[in-house]
Short mmCIF file of C-alpha atoms in Angstrom, two decimals:
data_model
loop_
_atom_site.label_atom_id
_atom_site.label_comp_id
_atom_site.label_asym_id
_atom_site.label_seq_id
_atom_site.Cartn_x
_atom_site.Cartn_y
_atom_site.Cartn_z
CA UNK W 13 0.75 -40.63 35.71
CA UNK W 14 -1.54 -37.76 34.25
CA UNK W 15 -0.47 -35.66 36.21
CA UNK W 16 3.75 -36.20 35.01
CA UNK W 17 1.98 -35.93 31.52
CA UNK W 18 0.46 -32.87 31.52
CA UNK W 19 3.53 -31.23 33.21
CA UNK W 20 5.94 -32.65 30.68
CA UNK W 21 3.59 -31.05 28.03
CA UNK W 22 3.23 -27.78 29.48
CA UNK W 23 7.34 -27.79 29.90
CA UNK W 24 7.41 -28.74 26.04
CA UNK W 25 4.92 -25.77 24.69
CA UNK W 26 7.21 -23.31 27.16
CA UNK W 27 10.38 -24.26 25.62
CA UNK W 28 8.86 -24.04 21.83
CA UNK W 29 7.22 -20.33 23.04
CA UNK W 30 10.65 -19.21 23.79
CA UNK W 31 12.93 -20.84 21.14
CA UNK W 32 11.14 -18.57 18.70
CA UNK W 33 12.88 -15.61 17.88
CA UNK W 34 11.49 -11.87 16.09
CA UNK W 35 13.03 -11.63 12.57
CA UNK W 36 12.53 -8.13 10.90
CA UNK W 37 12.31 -7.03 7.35
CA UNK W 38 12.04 -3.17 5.58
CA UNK W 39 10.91 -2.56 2.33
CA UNK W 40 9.38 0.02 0.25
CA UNK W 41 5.77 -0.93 -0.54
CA UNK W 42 2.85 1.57 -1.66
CA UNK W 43 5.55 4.41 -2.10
CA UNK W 44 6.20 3.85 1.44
CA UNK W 45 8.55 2.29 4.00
CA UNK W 46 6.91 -0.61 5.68
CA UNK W 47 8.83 -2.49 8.47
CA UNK W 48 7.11 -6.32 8.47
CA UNK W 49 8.30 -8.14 12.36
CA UNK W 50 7.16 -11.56 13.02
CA UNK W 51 8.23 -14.23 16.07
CA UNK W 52 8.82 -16.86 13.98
CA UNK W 53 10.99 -20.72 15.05
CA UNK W 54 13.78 -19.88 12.30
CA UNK W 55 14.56 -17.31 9.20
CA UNK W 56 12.93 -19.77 6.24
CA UNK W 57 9.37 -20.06 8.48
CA UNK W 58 9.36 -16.29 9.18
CA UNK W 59 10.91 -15.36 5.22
CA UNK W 60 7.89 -17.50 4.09
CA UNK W 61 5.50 -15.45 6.34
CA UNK W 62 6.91 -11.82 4.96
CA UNK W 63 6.43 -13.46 1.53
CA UNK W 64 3.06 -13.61 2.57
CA UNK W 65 2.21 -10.29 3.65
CA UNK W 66 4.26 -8.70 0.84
CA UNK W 67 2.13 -10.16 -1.53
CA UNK W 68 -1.10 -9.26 0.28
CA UNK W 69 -0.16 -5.76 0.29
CA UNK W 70 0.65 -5.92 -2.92
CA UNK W 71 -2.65 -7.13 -3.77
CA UNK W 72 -4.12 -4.27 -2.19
CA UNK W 73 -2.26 -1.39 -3.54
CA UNK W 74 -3.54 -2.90 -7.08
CA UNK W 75 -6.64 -2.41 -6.36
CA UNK W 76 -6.95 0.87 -4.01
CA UNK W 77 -3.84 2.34 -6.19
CA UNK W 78 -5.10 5.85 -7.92
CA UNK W 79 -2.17 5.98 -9.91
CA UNK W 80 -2.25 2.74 -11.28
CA UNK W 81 -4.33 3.32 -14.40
CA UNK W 82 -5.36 -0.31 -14.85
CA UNK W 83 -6.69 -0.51 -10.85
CA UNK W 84 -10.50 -0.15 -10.38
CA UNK W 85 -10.36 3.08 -8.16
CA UNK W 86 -8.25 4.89 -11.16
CA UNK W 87 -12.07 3.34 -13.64
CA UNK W 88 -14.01 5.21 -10.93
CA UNK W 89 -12.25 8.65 -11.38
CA UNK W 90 -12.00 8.43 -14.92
CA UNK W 91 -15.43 7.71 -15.04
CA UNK W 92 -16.40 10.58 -12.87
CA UNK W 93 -20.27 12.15 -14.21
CA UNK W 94 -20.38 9.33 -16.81
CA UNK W 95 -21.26 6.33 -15.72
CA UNK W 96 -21.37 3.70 -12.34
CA UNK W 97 -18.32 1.65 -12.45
CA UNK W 98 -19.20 -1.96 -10.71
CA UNK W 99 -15.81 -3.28 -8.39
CA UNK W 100 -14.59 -6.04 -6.27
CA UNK W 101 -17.07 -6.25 -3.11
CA UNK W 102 -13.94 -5.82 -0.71
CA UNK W 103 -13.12 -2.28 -2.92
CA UNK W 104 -16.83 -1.20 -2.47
CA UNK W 105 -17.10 -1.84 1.56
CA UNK W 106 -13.51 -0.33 1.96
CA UNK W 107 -15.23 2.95 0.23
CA UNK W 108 -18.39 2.02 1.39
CA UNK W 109 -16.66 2.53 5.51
CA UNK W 110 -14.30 6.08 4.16
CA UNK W 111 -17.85 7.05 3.70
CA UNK W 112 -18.87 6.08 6.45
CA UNK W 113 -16.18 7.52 8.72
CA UNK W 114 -16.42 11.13 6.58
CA UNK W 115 -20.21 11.13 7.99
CA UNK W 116 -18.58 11.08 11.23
CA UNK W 117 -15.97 13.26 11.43
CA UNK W 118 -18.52 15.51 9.66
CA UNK W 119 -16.02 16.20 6.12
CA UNK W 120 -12.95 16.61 8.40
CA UNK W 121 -12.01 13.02 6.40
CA UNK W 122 -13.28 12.66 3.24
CA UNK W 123 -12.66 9.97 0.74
CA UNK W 124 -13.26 12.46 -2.29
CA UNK W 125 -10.48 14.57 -1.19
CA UNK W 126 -8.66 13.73 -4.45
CA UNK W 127 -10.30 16.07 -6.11
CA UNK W 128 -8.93 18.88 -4.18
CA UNK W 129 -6.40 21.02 -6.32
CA UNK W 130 -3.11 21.25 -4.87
CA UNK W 131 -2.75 24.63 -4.46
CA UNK W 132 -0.84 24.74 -1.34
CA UNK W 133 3.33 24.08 -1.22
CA UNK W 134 5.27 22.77 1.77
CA UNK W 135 8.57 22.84 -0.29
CA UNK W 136 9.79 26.00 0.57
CA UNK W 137 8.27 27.82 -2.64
CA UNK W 138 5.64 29.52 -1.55
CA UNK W 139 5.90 32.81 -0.76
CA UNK W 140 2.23 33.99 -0.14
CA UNK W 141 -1.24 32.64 0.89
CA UNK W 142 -3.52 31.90 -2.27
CA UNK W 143 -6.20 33.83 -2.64
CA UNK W 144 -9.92 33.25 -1.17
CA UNK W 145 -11.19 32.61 -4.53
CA UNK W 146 -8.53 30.11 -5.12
CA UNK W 147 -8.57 28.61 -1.87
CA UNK W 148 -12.81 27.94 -2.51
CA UNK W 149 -12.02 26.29 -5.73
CA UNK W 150 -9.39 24.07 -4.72
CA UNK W 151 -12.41 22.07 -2.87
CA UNK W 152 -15.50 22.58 -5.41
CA UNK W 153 -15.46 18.92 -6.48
CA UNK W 154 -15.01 17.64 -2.72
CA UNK W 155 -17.71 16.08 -1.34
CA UNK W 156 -18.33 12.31 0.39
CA UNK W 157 -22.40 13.17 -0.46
CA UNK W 158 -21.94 13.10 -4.19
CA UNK W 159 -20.43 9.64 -4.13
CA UNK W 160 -23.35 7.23 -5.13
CA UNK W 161 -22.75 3.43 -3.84
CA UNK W 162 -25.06 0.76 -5.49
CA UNK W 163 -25.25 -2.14 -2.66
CA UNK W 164 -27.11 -4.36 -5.31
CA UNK W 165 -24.88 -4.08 -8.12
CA UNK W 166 -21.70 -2.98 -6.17
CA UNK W 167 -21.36 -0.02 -8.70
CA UNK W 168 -19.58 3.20 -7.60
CA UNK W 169 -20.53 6.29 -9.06
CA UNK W 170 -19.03 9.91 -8.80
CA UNK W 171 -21.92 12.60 -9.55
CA UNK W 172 -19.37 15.49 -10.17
CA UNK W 173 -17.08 16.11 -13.68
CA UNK W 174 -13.36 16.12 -12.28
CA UNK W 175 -13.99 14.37 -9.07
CA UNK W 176 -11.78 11.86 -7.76
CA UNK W 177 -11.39 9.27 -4.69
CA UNK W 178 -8.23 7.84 -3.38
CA UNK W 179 -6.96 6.26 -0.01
CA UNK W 180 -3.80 8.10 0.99
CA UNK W 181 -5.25 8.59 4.46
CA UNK W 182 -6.47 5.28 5.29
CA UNK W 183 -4.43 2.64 2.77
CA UNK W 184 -1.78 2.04 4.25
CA UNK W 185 -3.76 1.27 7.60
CA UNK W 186 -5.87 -0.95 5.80
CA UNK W 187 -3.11 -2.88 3.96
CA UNK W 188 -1.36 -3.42 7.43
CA UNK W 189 -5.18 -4.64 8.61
CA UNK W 190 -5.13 -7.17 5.99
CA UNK W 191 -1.56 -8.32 6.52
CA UNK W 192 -2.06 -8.77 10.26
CA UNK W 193 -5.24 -10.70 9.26
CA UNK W 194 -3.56 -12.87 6.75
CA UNK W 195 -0.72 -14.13 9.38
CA UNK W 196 -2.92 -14.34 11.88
CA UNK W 197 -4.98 -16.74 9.62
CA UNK W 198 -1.48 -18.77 8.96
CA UNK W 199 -0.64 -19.14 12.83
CA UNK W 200 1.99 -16.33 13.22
CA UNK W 201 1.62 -16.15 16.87
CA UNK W 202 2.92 -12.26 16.63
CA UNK W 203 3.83 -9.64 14.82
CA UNK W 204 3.84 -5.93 13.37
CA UNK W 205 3.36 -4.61 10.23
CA UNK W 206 4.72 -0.79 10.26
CA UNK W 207 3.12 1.08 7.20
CA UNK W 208 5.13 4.09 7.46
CA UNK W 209 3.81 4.80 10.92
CA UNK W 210 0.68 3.14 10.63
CA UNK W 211 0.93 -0.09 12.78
CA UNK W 212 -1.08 -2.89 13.92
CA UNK W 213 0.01 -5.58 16.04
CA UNK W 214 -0.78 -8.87 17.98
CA UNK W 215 0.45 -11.59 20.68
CA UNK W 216 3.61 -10.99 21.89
CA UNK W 217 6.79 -10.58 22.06
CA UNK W 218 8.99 -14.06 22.57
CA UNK W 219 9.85 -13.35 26.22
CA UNK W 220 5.53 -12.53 27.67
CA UNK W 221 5.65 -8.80 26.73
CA UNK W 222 3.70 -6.73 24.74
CA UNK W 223 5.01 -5.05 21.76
CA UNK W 224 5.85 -0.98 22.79
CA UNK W 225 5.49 1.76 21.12
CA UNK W 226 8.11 5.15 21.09
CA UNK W 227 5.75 8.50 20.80
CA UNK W 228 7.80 10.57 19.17
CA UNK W 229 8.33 14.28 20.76
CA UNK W 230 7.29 16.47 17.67
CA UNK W 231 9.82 19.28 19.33
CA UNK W 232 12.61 16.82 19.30
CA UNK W 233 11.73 14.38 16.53
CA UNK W 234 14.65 12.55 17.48
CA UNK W 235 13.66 11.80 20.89
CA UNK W 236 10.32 9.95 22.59
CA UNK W 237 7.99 11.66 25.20
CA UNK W 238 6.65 8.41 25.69
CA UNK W 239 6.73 4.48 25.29
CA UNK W 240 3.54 2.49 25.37
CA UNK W 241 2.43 -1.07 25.20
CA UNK W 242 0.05 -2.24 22.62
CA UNK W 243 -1.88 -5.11 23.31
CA UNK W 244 -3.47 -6.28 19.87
CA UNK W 245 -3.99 -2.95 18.80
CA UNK W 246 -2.97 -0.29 15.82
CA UNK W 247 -1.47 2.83 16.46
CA UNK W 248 -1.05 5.61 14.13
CA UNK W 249 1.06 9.18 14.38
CA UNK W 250 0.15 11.95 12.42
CA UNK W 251 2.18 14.72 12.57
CA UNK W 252 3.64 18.05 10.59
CA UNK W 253 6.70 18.85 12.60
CA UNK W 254 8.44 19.42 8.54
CA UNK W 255 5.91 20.20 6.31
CA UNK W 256 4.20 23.43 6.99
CA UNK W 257 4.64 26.84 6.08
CA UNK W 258 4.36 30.58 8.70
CA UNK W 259 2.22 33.04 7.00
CA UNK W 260 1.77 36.20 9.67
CA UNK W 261 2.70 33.52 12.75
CA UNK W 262 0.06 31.17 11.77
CA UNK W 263 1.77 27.72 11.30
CA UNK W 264 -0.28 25.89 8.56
CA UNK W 265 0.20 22.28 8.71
CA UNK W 266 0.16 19.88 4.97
CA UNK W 267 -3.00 18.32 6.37
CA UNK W 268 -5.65 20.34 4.48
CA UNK W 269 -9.47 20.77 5.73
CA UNK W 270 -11.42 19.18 2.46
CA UNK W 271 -14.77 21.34 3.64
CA UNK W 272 -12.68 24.69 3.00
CA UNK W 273 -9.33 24.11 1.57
CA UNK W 274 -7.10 25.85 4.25
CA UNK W 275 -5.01 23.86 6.32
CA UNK W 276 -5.05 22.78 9.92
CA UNK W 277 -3.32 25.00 12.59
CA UNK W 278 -2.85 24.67 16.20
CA UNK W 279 -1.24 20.79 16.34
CA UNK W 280 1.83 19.53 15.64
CA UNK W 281 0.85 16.16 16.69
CA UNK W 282 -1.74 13.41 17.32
CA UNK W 283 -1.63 9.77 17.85
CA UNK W 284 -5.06 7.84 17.37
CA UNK W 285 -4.64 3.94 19.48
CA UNK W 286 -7.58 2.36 17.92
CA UNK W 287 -8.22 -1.67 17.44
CA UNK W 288 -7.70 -1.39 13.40
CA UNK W 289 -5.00 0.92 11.77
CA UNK W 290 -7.52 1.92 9.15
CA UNK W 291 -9.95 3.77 11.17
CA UNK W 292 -6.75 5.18 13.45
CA UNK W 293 -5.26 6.28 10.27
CA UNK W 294 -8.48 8.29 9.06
CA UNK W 295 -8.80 9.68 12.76
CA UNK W 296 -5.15 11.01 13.35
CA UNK W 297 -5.54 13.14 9.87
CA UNK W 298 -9.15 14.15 11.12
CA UNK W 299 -8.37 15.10 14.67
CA UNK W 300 -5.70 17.54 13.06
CA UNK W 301 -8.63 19.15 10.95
CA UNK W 302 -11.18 19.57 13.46
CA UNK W 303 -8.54 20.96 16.70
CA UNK W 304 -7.40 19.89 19.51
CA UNK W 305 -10.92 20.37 21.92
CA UNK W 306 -13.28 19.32 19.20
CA UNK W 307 -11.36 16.40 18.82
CA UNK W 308 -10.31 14.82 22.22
CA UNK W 309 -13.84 15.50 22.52
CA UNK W 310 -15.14 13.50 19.60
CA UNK W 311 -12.38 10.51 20.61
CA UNK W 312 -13.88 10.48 23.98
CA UNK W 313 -17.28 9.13 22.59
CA UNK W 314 -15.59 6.36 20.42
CA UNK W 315 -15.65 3.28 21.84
CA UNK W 316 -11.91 1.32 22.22
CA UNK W 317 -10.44 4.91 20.67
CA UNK W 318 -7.97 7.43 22.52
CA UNK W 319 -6.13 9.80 21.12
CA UNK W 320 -2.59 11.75 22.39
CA UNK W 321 -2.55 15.92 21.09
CA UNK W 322 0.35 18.10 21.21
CA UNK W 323 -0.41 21.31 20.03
CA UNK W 324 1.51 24.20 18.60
CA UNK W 325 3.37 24.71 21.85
CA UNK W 326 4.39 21.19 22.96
CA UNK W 327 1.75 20.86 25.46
CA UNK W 328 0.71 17.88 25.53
CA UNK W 329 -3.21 16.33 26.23
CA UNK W 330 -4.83 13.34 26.17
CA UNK W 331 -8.51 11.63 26.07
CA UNK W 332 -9.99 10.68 29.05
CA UNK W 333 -8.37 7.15 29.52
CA UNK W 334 -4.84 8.15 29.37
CA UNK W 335 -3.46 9.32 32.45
CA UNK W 336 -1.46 12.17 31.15
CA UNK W 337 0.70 11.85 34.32
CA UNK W 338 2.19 8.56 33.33
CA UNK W 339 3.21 10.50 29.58
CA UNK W 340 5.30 12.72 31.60
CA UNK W 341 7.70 10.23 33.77
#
């Protein structure tokens, strides 16, 4: 009798597994296009869950925002060589880890770059490098050292006149961290939240399979090199196949270095699988400052990172637990 029992149960929890269905919906959040997916039984249960998220990011971008003038990070610029400004504990560790991760990448991220002067256009209108002088100043007020955290008081206070933070290379990864997080928390057995290319998901997909992935081939943006599975992970593409400008051959990518001011060369593209968009987001953007053999080299002594590089000439190259060989089928 048990044994009837238990199978009749197990039959029952298959059937609900596969009566749920994945309901989709885009919207512009943060200044960018996020894509929310859940596997939810019907539209109202999964609507209510997108509510959810919505609002958490939301929540976020009020208080990360650096053009908000009301949101605490926009008090910590404007307080810049004044004063400490004390925030919200989950502000100070979220600045507290950007410096972190700029320790790491040695400057190639850094939370202060904000303060660089955009001297560089991608819109066509430049017709000539800026100077060296110019170029030096642009980054005078970067710097991830002069950013003084208080751990007691959590006070945040930038040493330099003019200097600024902001999270436009890790905020969006961080807001589709928290989302996935939130769900999670409410039972959404799966999901992706796609932050403009920064995405995170979990469980999977109604019929058993994981959630995949297109690569898209920076030569052909319109096409994929490659289509992975991601198995409660975040993925995030960084690439510059449209905004760069050719001075003398040299390709120089939008993605500027903040420890000199000129921008990357060499890579088109580089995708960073990591298990939280936030630090995939700040690696993509850093593996494009420091090259392509500095770093696959630096990804190959993360733990649960790996990294995909395709440089100036569509080559393509991987870390080392990424059989390159599968990319190319």
């Amino acid at each position: 009798m048990k044994r009837t029992v238990l199978i009749c149960v197990a039959l029952l929890c298959a059937n609900t597994i596969f009566s749920q269905e994945i309901f989709k919906r885009t919207l512009k959040l943060m200044g960018s296009r996020f894509e929310i997916t859940v596997v939810a039984n019907d539209s109202t249960e999964a609507n209510n869950y997108i509510d959810m998220a919505v609002g958490e990011i939301t929540r976020i971008e009020k208080l990360i925002s650096s053009w908000d003038p009301a949101s605490q990070t926009s008090e910590i610029n404007r307080n810049a060589s004044i004063k400490p400004i004390k925030v919200d504990e989950e502000l100070y560790n979220l600045i507290g880890r950007a410096i972190e991760i700029s320790k790491l990448t040695e400057g190639a991220f850094d939370v202060s770059f904000a303060s660089m002067d955009k001297i560089w256009k991608f819109d066509g209108s430049m017709t000539v490098m800026p100077s060296k002088e110019a170029i030096k100043e642009s980054v005078a007020k970067v710097g991830y050292k002069n950013i003084i955290l208080d751990p007691e008081n959590f006070t945040v206070f930038l040493k330099l006149e003019g200097m600024k933070i902001g999270f436009g290379a890790i905020g969006k990864g961080y807001a589709a961290d928290k989302a996935k997080k939130l769900l999670m928390e409410k039972g959404v057995s799966a999901g992706i939240i796609n932050a403009s290319g920064d995405m995170n998901t979990w469980g999977r997909q109604p019929d058993g399979e994981f959630w995949k992935v297109a690569i898209t081939n920076p030569m052909d943006k319109n096409k994929a090199f490659a289509l992975l599975p991601l198995k409660d992970n975040a993925v995030v593409t960084s690439g510059n196949y449209e905004k760069y400008v050719t001075f003398n051959g040299v390709r120089y990518t939008h993605i500027i270095d903040p420890r000199t001011g000129y921008p990357a060369t060499g890579i088109i593209s580089a995708t960073v699988f990591a298990p939280k968009a936030e630090i995939a987001d700040a690696l993509a953007t850093s593996i494009f400052v420091m090259g392509k053999d500095v770093g696959i080299d630096f990804v190959n002594q993360l733990p649960k990172i790996e990294c995909i590089v395709i440089d100036e000439k569509g080559e393509i190259f991987t870390s080392k637990n990424i059989e390159i060989e599968t990319l190319k089928k």
